[in-house]
PDB file of C-alpha atoms in Angstrom:
ATOM      1  CA  MET G 602      -4.218-206.739 -66.217  1.00  0.00           C
ATOM      2  CA  LEU G 603      -7.469-207.995 -66.645  1.00  0.00           C
ATOM      3  CA  ASP G 604      -7.093-207.169 -70.727  1.00  0.00           C
ATOM      4  CA  PHE G 605      -4.420-209.024 -70.941  1.00  0.00           C
ATOM      5  CA  LEU G 606      -6.197-212.633 -69.211  1.00  0.00           C
ATOM      6  CA  ILE G 607      -9.268-212.146 -71.623  1.00  0.00           C
ATOM      7  CA  SER G 608      -6.921-211.346 -74.559  1.00  0.00           C
ATOM      8  CA  GLN G 609      -5.247-215.102 -74.240  1.00  0.00           C
ATOM      9  CA  TYR G 610      -8.551-217.026 -73.933  1.00  0.00           C
ATOM     10  CA  LYS G 611      -9.974-215.329 -77.146  1.00  0.00           C
ATOM     11  CA  ASN G 612      -9.320-218.738 -78.640  1.00  0.00           C
ATOM     12  CA  ALA G 613      -9.792-220.774 -76.536  1.00  0.00           C
ATOM     13  CA  THR G 614     -12.533-223.445 -75.810  1.00  0.00           C
ATOM     14  CA  SER G 615     -15.524-223.649 -73.215  1.00  0.00           C
ATOM     15  CA  LEU G 616     -13.426-227.237 -72.078  1.00  0.00           C
ATOM     16  CA  GLN G 617     -10.257-225.188 -71.831  1.00  0.00           C
ATOM     17  CA  ILE G 618     -11.792-222.822 -69.449  1.00  0.00           C
ATOM     18  CA  ILE G 619     -13.442-224.449 -67.307  1.00  0.00           C
ATOM     19  CA  LEU G 620     -10.749-227.046 -66.732  1.00  0.00           C
ATOM     20  CA  GLU G 621      -8.110-223.968 -66.229  1.00  0.00           C
ATOM     21  CA  SER G 622     -10.401-222.492 -63.454  1.00  0.00           C
ATOM     22  CA  PHE G 623     -10.845-225.554 -61.855  1.00  0.00           C
ATOM     23  CA  ALA G 624      -7.047-226.232 -61.473  1.00  0.00           C
ATOM     24  CA  PHE G 625      -6.977-222.250 -60.484  1.00  0.00           C
ATOM     25  CA  VAL G 626      -9.391-222.875 -57.699  1.00  0.00           C
ATOM     26  CA  PHE G 627      -7.718-225.925 -56.547  1.00  0.00           C
ATOM     27  CA  GLY G 628      -4.276-225.554 -56.768  1.00  0.00           C
ATOM     28  CA  ILE G 629      -4.647-222.479 -54.782  1.00  0.00           C
ATOM     29  CA  LEU G 630      -6.887-224.537 -52.233  1.00  0.00           C
ATOM     30  CA  SER G 631      -3.482-226.803 -51.983  1.00  0.00           C
ATOM     31  CA  VAL G 632      -1.032-223.722 -50.630  1.00  0.00           C
ATOM     32  CA  TYR G 633      -3.269-222.562 -48.066  1.00  0.00           C
ATOM     33  CA  PHE G 634      -4.104-226.242 -47.000  1.00  0.00           C
ATOM     34  CA  ALA G 635      -0.104-226.466 -46.872  1.00  0.00           C
ATOM     35  CA  LYS G 636       0.288-223.019 -45.166  1.00  0.00           C
ATOM     36  CA  LYS G 637      -1.862-224.534 -42.281  1.00  0.00           C
ATOM     37  CA  GLU G 638      -0.284-227.949 -42.061  1.00  0.00           C
ATOM     38  CA  ASN G 639      -4.027-229.363 -43.309  1.00  0.00           C
ATOM     39  CA  ILE G 640      -3.792-232.690 -45.324  1.00  0.00           C
ATOM     40  CA  TRP G 641      -6.097-231.719 -47.822  1.00  0.00           C
ATOM     41  CA  VAL G 642      -3.454-230.099 -49.177  1.00  0.00           C
ATOM     42  CA  TYR G 643      -2.658-233.611 -50.840  1.00  0.00           C
ATOM     43  CA  PRO G 644      -6.489-233.992 -52.253  1.00  0.00           C
ATOM     44  CA  THR G 645      -6.767-231.238 -53.648  1.00  0.00           C
ATOM     45  CA  GLY G 646      -3.533-230.656 -55.208  1.00  0.00           C
ATOM     46  CA  LEU G 647      -3.881-234.001 -56.384  1.00  0.00           C
ATOM     47  CA  ILE G 648      -7.335-232.767 -58.635  1.00  0.00           C
ATOM     48  CA  SER G 649      -5.146-229.647 -59.645  1.00  0.00           C
ATOM     49  CA  THR G 650      -2.043-231.195 -60.477  1.00  0.00           C
ATOM     50  CA  ILE G 651      -3.803-234.090 -62.733  1.00  0.00           C
ATOM     51  CA  ILE G 652      -6.222-231.117 -64.860  1.00  0.00           C
ATOM     52  CA  THR G 653      -2.852-229.382 -65.477  1.00  0.00           C
ATOM     53  CA  VAL G 654      -1.532-232.538 -66.932  1.00  0.00           C
ATOM     54  CA  TYR G 655      -3.712-232.658 -69.518  1.00  0.00           C
ATOM     55  CA  LEU G 656      -4.055-228.693 -70.326  1.00  0.00           C
ATOM     56  CA  LEU G 657      -0.143-228.754 -70.825  1.00  0.00           C
ATOM     57  CA  TYR G 658      -0.516-231.911 -72.643  1.00  0.00           C
ATOM     58  CA  GLN G 659      -2.577-230.526 -75.482  1.00  0.00           C
ATOM     59  CA  ALA G 660      -0.738-227.376 -75.421  1.00  0.00           C
ATOM     60  CA  LYS G 661       3.074-229.124 -75.813  1.00  0.00           C
ATOM     61  CA  TYR G 662       4.141-228.207 -72.966  1.00  0.00           C
ATOM     62  CA  PHE G 663       5.830-231.516 -72.245  1.00  0.00           C
ATOM     63  CA  GLY G 664       8.403-230.318 -69.308  1.00  0.00           C
ATOM     64  CA  ASP G 665       5.633-228.908 -66.965  1.00  0.00           C
ATOM     65  CA  MET G 666       3.246-231.914 -68.160  1.00  0.00           C
ATOM     66  CA  THR G 667       5.684-234.463 -66.629  1.00  0.00           C
ATOM     67  CA  MET G 668       6.404-232.070 -63.368  1.00  0.00           C
ATOM     68  CA  ASN G 669       2.859-232.111 -62.996  1.00  0.00           C
ATOM     69  CA  PHE G 670       2.756-235.647 -63.358  1.00  0.00           C
ATOM     70  CA  TYR G 671       5.758-236.391 -60.720  1.00  0.00           C
ATOM     71  CA  TYR G 672       3.285-233.486 -58.734  1.00  0.00           C
ATOM     72  CA  SER G 673       0.213-236.256 -58.428  1.00  0.00           C
ATOM     73  CA  ILE G 674       2.663-239.329 -57.495  1.00  0.00           C
ATOM     74  CA  MET G 675       4.522-236.676 -54.872  1.00  0.00           C
ATOM     75  CA  SER G 676       0.884-235.752 -54.021  1.00  0.00           C
ATOM     76  CA  ILE G 677       0.022-239.673 -52.948  1.00  0.00           C
ATOM     77  CA  TYR G 678       3.384-239.967 -51.430  1.00  0.00           C
ATOM     78  CA  GLY G 679       2.994-236.955 -48.974  1.00  0.00           C
ATOM     79  CA  TRP G 680      -0.735-237.770 -48.470  1.00  0.00           C
ATOM     80  CA  TYR G 681       0.415-241.123 -46.976  1.00  0.00           C
ATOM     81  CA  LYS G 682       3.788-239.517 -45.313  1.00  0.00           C
ATOM     82  CA  TRP G 683       0.926-236.595 -43.386  1.00  0.00           C
ATOM     83  CA  ALA G 684      -1.292-239.766 -42.598  1.00  0.00           C
ATOM     84  CA  SER G 685       0.954-242.167 -41.136  1.00  0.00           C
ATOM     85  CA  LYS G 686       0.651-243.090 -37.268  1.00  0.00           C
ATOM     86  CA  ASP G 687       1.498-246.592 -37.594  1.00  0.00           C
ATOM     87  CA  ASN G 688       4.715-246.903 -35.846  1.00  0.00           C
ATOM     88  CA  GLU G 689       5.883-243.409 -37.253  1.00  0.00           C
ATOM     89  CA  PRO G 690       5.968-240.332 -34.880  1.00  0.00           C
ATOM     90  CA  GLU G 691       3.566-237.820 -36.468  1.00  0.00           C
ATOM     91  CA  LEU G 692       5.347-234.905 -38.702  1.00  0.00           C
ATOM     92  CA  GLU G 693       6.532-232.184 -37.151  1.00  0.00           C
ATOM     93  CA  ILE G 694       8.470-228.588 -39.372  1.00  0.00           C
ATOM     94  CA  THR G 695      11.915-229.228 -38.821  1.00  0.00           C
ATOM     95  CA  ARG G 696      14.540-228.192 -41.362  1.00  0.00           C
ATOM     96  CA  THR G 697      16.873-230.561 -43.820  1.00  0.00           C
ATOM     97  CA  SER G 698      19.666-232.107 -42.301  1.00  0.00           C
ATOM     98  CA  ARG G 699      22.711-232.564 -44.328  1.00  0.00           C
ATOM     99  CA  ASN G 700      21.956-236.171 -46.152  1.00  0.00           C
ATOM    100  CA  GLU G 701      18.402-234.090 -47.403  1.00  0.00           C
ATOM    101  CA  LYS G 702      20.114-231.244 -48.960  1.00  0.00           C
ATOM    102  CA  ILE G 703      22.362-233.684 -50.264  1.00  0.00           C
ATOM    103  CA  ILE G 704      19.885-236.094 -51.235  1.00  0.00           C
ATOM    104  CA  GLY G 705      17.692-232.688 -52.445  1.00  0.00           C
ATOM    105  CA  VAL G 706      20.471-231.483 -54.834  1.00  0.00           C
ATOM    106  CA  GLY G 707      20.354-234.932 -56.537  1.00  0.00           C
ATOM    107  CA  LEU G 708      16.589-234.529 -57.101  1.00  0.00           C
ATOM    108  CA  PHE G 709      16.999-231.243 -58.443  1.00  0.00           C
ATOM    109  CA  ILE G 710      19.691-232.546 -61.260  1.00  0.00           C
ATOM    110  CA  LEU G 711      17.948-235.727 -61.933  1.00  0.00           C
ATOM    111  CA  THR G 712      14.358-234.315 -62.360  1.00  0.00           C
ATOM    112  CA  MET G 713      16.515-231.850 -64.846  1.00  0.00           C
ATOM    113  CA  ILE G 714      17.667-234.654 -66.859  1.00  0.00           C
ATOM    114  CA  ILE G 715      14.750-236.645 -67.362  1.00  0.00           C
ATOM    115  CA  THR G 716      12.514-233.260 -68.169  1.00  0.00           C
ATOM    116  CA  TYR G 717      15.053-232.277 -71.115  1.00  0.00           C
ATOM    117  CA  LEU G 718      15.001-236.446 -72.022  1.00  0.00           C
ATOM    118  CA  VAL G 719      11.289-235.408 -72.016  1.00  0.00           C
ATOM    119  CA  TYR G 720      11.545-233.287 -74.601  1.00  0.00           C
ATOM    120  CA  LEU G 721      14.245-235.183 -76.730  1.00  0.00           C
ATOM    121  CA  PHE G 722      11.423-237.886 -76.617  1.00  0.00           C
ATOM    122  CA  PHE G 723       8.617-235.820 -78.197  1.00  0.00           C
ATOM    123  CA  ASP G 724      11.280-234.276 -80.564  1.00  0.00           C
ATOM    124  CA  TYR G 725      10.483-230.922 -79.478  1.00  0.00           C
ATOM    125  CA  LYS G 726      12.208-228.241 -80.427  1.00  0.00           C
ATOM    126  CA  LEU G 727      13.726-226.416 -77.829  1.00  0.00           C
ATOM    127  CA  GLU G 728      13.718-222.331 -77.024  1.00  0.00           C
ATOM    128  CA  ILE G 729      14.751-220.918 -74.381  1.00  0.00           C
ATOM    129  CA  PRO G 730      11.526-220.560 -72.400  1.00  0.00           C
ATOM    130  CA  ASN G 731      11.597-224.057 -72.234  1.00  0.00           C
ATOM    131  CA  TYR G 732      15.370-224.494 -70.377  1.00  0.00           C
ATOM    132  CA  ILE G 733      13.222-222.199 -68.026  1.00  0.00           C
ATOM    133  CA  ASP G 734      10.944-225.464 -67.518  1.00  0.00           C
ATOM    134  CA  ILE G 735      13.784-227.602 -67.003  1.00  0.00           C
ATOM    135  CA  PHE G 736      15.611-225.664 -64.727  1.00  0.00           C
ATOM    136  CA  THR G 737      11.929-224.990 -62.633  1.00  0.00           C
ATOM    137  CA  SER G 738      11.013-228.656 -62.878  1.00  0.00           C
ATOM    138  CA  GLY G 739      14.069-229.302 -60.401  1.00  0.00           C
ATOM    139  CA  ILE G 740      12.914-226.638 -58.231  1.00  0.00           C
ATOM    140  CA  PHE G 741       9.713-227.495 -57.781  1.00  0.00           C
ATOM    141  CA  PHE G 742      10.232-231.565 -57.591  1.00  0.00           C
ATOM    142  CA  THR G 743      12.671-230.537 -54.871  1.00  0.00           C
ATOM    143  CA  ALA G 744      10.299-228.253 -53.296  1.00  0.00           C
ATOM    144  CA  MET G 745       7.258-231.476 -53.170  1.00  0.00           C
ATOM    145  CA  TRP G 746       9.836-233.760 -51.905  1.00  0.00           C
ATOM    146  CA  TYR G 747      10.515-231.426 -48.648  1.00  0.00           C
ATOM    147  CA  MET G 748       7.123-230.540 -48.347  1.00  0.00           C
ATOM    148  CA  ALA G 749       6.179-234.626 -47.675  1.00  0.00           C
ATOM    149  CA  LEU G 750       8.461-234.339 -44.850  1.00  0.00           C
ATOM    150  CA  LYS G 751       7.721-230.926 -43.899  1.00  0.00           C
ATOM    151  CA  LYS G 752      10.549-229.462 -44.077  1.00  0.00           C
ATOM    152  CA  ILE G 753      10.803-225.527 -43.988  1.00  0.00           C
ATOM    153  CA  GLU G 754      12.980-225.068 -47.455  1.00  0.00           C
ATOM    154  CA  ASN G 755      10.458-226.733 -49.312  1.00  0.00           C
ATOM    155  CA  TRP G 756       9.072-223.187 -49.164  1.00  0.00           C
ATOM    156  CA  THR G 757      11.802-221.622 -50.421  1.00  0.00           C
ATOM    157  CA  LEU G 758      11.738-223.271 -53.380  1.00  0.00           C
ATOM    158  CA  TRP G 759       8.768-222.606 -53.856  1.00  0.00           C
ATOM    159  CA  ILE G 760       8.817-218.757 -53.844  1.00  0.00           C
ATOM    160  CA  ILE G 761      11.643-219.088 -56.226  1.00  0.00           C
ATOM    161  CA  GLY G 762      10.013-221.214 -59.251  1.00  0.00           C
ATOM    162  CA  ASP G 763       6.711-219.743 -58.227  1.00  0.00           C
ATOM    163  CA  LEU G 764       8.174-215.752 -59.281  1.00  0.00           C
ATOM    164  CA  ILE G 765      10.307-217.882 -62.315  1.00  0.00           C
ATOM    165  CA  ALA G 766       6.594-219.579 -63.455  1.00  0.00           C
ATOM    166  CA  VAL G 767       4.845-216.173 -63.166  1.00  0.00           C
ATOM    167  CA  PRO G 768       5.911-214.681 -66.260  1.00  0.00           C
ATOM    168  CA  LEU G 769       6.998-218.039 -68.067  1.00  0.00           C
ATOM    169  CA  PHE G 770       2.879-218.811 -67.776  1.00  0.00           C
ATOM    170  CA  ALA G 771       2.359-215.120 -68.943  1.00  0.00           C
ATOM    171  CA  HIS G 772       4.864-215.626 -72.330  1.00  0.00           C
ATOM    172  CA  ARG G 773       2.866-218.859 -72.927  1.00  0.00           C
ATOM    173  CA  GLY G 774      -0.636-217.423 -73.350  1.00  0.00           C
ATOM    174  CA  LEU G 775      -1.713-219.187 -70.080  1.00  0.00           C
ATOM    175  CA  GLY G 776      -3.120-216.492 -68.590  1.00  0.00           C
ATOM    176  CA  MET G 777      -4.896-218.041 -65.115  1.00  0.00           C
ATOM    177  CA  LEU G 778      -1.949-220.357 -64.918  1.00  0.00           C
ATOM    178  CA  SER G 779       0.476-217.362 -64.970  1.00  0.00           C
ATOM    179  CA  LEU G 780      -1.778-215.769 -62.154  1.00  0.00           C
ATOM    180  CA  GLN G 781      -2.318-218.703 -59.958  1.00  0.00           C
ATOM    181  CA  TYR G 782       1.598-218.670 -59.352  1.00  0.00           C
ATOM    182  CA  LEU G 783       1.601-215.361 -58.470  1.00  0.00           C
ATOM    183  CA  ILE G 784      -1.121-215.349 -56.312  1.00  0.00           C
ATOM    184  CA  PHE G 785       1.141-219.406 -55.381  1.00  0.00           C
ATOM    185  CA  THR G 786       4.124-216.819 -54.843  1.00  0.00           C
ATOM    186  CA  ILE G 787       2.303-214.681 -51.927  1.00  0.00           C
ATOM    187  CA  LEU G 788       0.879-217.620 -50.147  1.00  0.00           C
ATOM    188  CA  ALA G 789       4.103-219.569 -50.286  1.00  0.00           C
ATOM    189  CA  ILE G 790       5.814-216.155 -48.270  1.00  0.00           C
ATOM    190  CA  LEU G 791       2.961-216.246 -45.881  1.00  0.00           C
ATOM    191  CA  ALA G 792       3.416-219.724 -45.740  1.00  0.00           C
ATOM    192  CA  TYR G 793       7.380-219.623 -44.870  1.00  0.00           C
ATOM    193  CA  ILE G 794       6.454-217.044 -42.377  1.00  0.00           C
ATOM    194  CA  GLN G 795       3.580-219.263 -40.357  1.00  0.00           C
ATOM    195  CA  TRP G 796       5.901-222.316 -40.435  1.00  0.00           C
ATOM    196  CA  LYS G 797       9.326-220.397 -39.285  1.00  0.00           C
ATOM    197  CA  ASN G 798       7.152-219.332 -36.839  1.00  0.00           C
ATOM    198  CA  ILE G 799       6.213-223.188 -35.739  1.00  0.00           C
ATOM    199  CA  LEU G 800       9.876-224.388 -36.284  1.00  0.00           C
ATOM    200  CA  ASN G 801      10.953-221.451 -33.233  1.00  0.00           C
ATOM    201  CA  LYS G 802       8.051-222.800 -31.165  1.00  0.00           C
ATOM    202  CA  ASN G 803       8.874-226.231 -31.432  1.00  0.00           C
ATOM    203  CA  ILE G 804      12.608-225.397 -30.821  1.00  0.00           C
ATOM    204  CA  GLN G 805      11.793-223.911 -27.663  1.00  0.00           C
ATOM    205  CA  LYS G 806      10.104-226.799 -26.135  1.00  0.00           C
TER     206      LYS G 806
END
């Protein structure tokens, strides 16, 4: 595993390795803080996604790049929602309503369409990994929206998307990001269990 990771960075610049390391660390911190319902999920997530946008642009993975740009915007929105105290009750962990499920499906489809159009805009030849990228983009964007609303279903979507992203990034030669998403998967499973316990306690109140 270590040899596989090292071999992928033989031709990488020092700047690329440093930036990817920062994205790796802050990405892990972001998921850890999300698991703890800590608002630091958003500033740490912003640092990770902004760096990742640059790295993916350099690698010409425009779908993932666009997705991380969305993450940055959604992080600002989620930061506001979690921090907002004026005239709004404090957000608690809940399940999605029927309307939120419908909106989620709509966001999933809309995000895939937008990501596909981004590839067309850059006149990029689409291959199987790119179509997988388009699919995971829909999953991740919907998960970000559910997280901003503290809906427990966000973790289910993160787990599915992360499991797909692990081999996808490994195939693209981004070993550190692949390892990051493997750790994301483990943290997302633990976070789902923790949020579910909190949700059950809130229901019993």
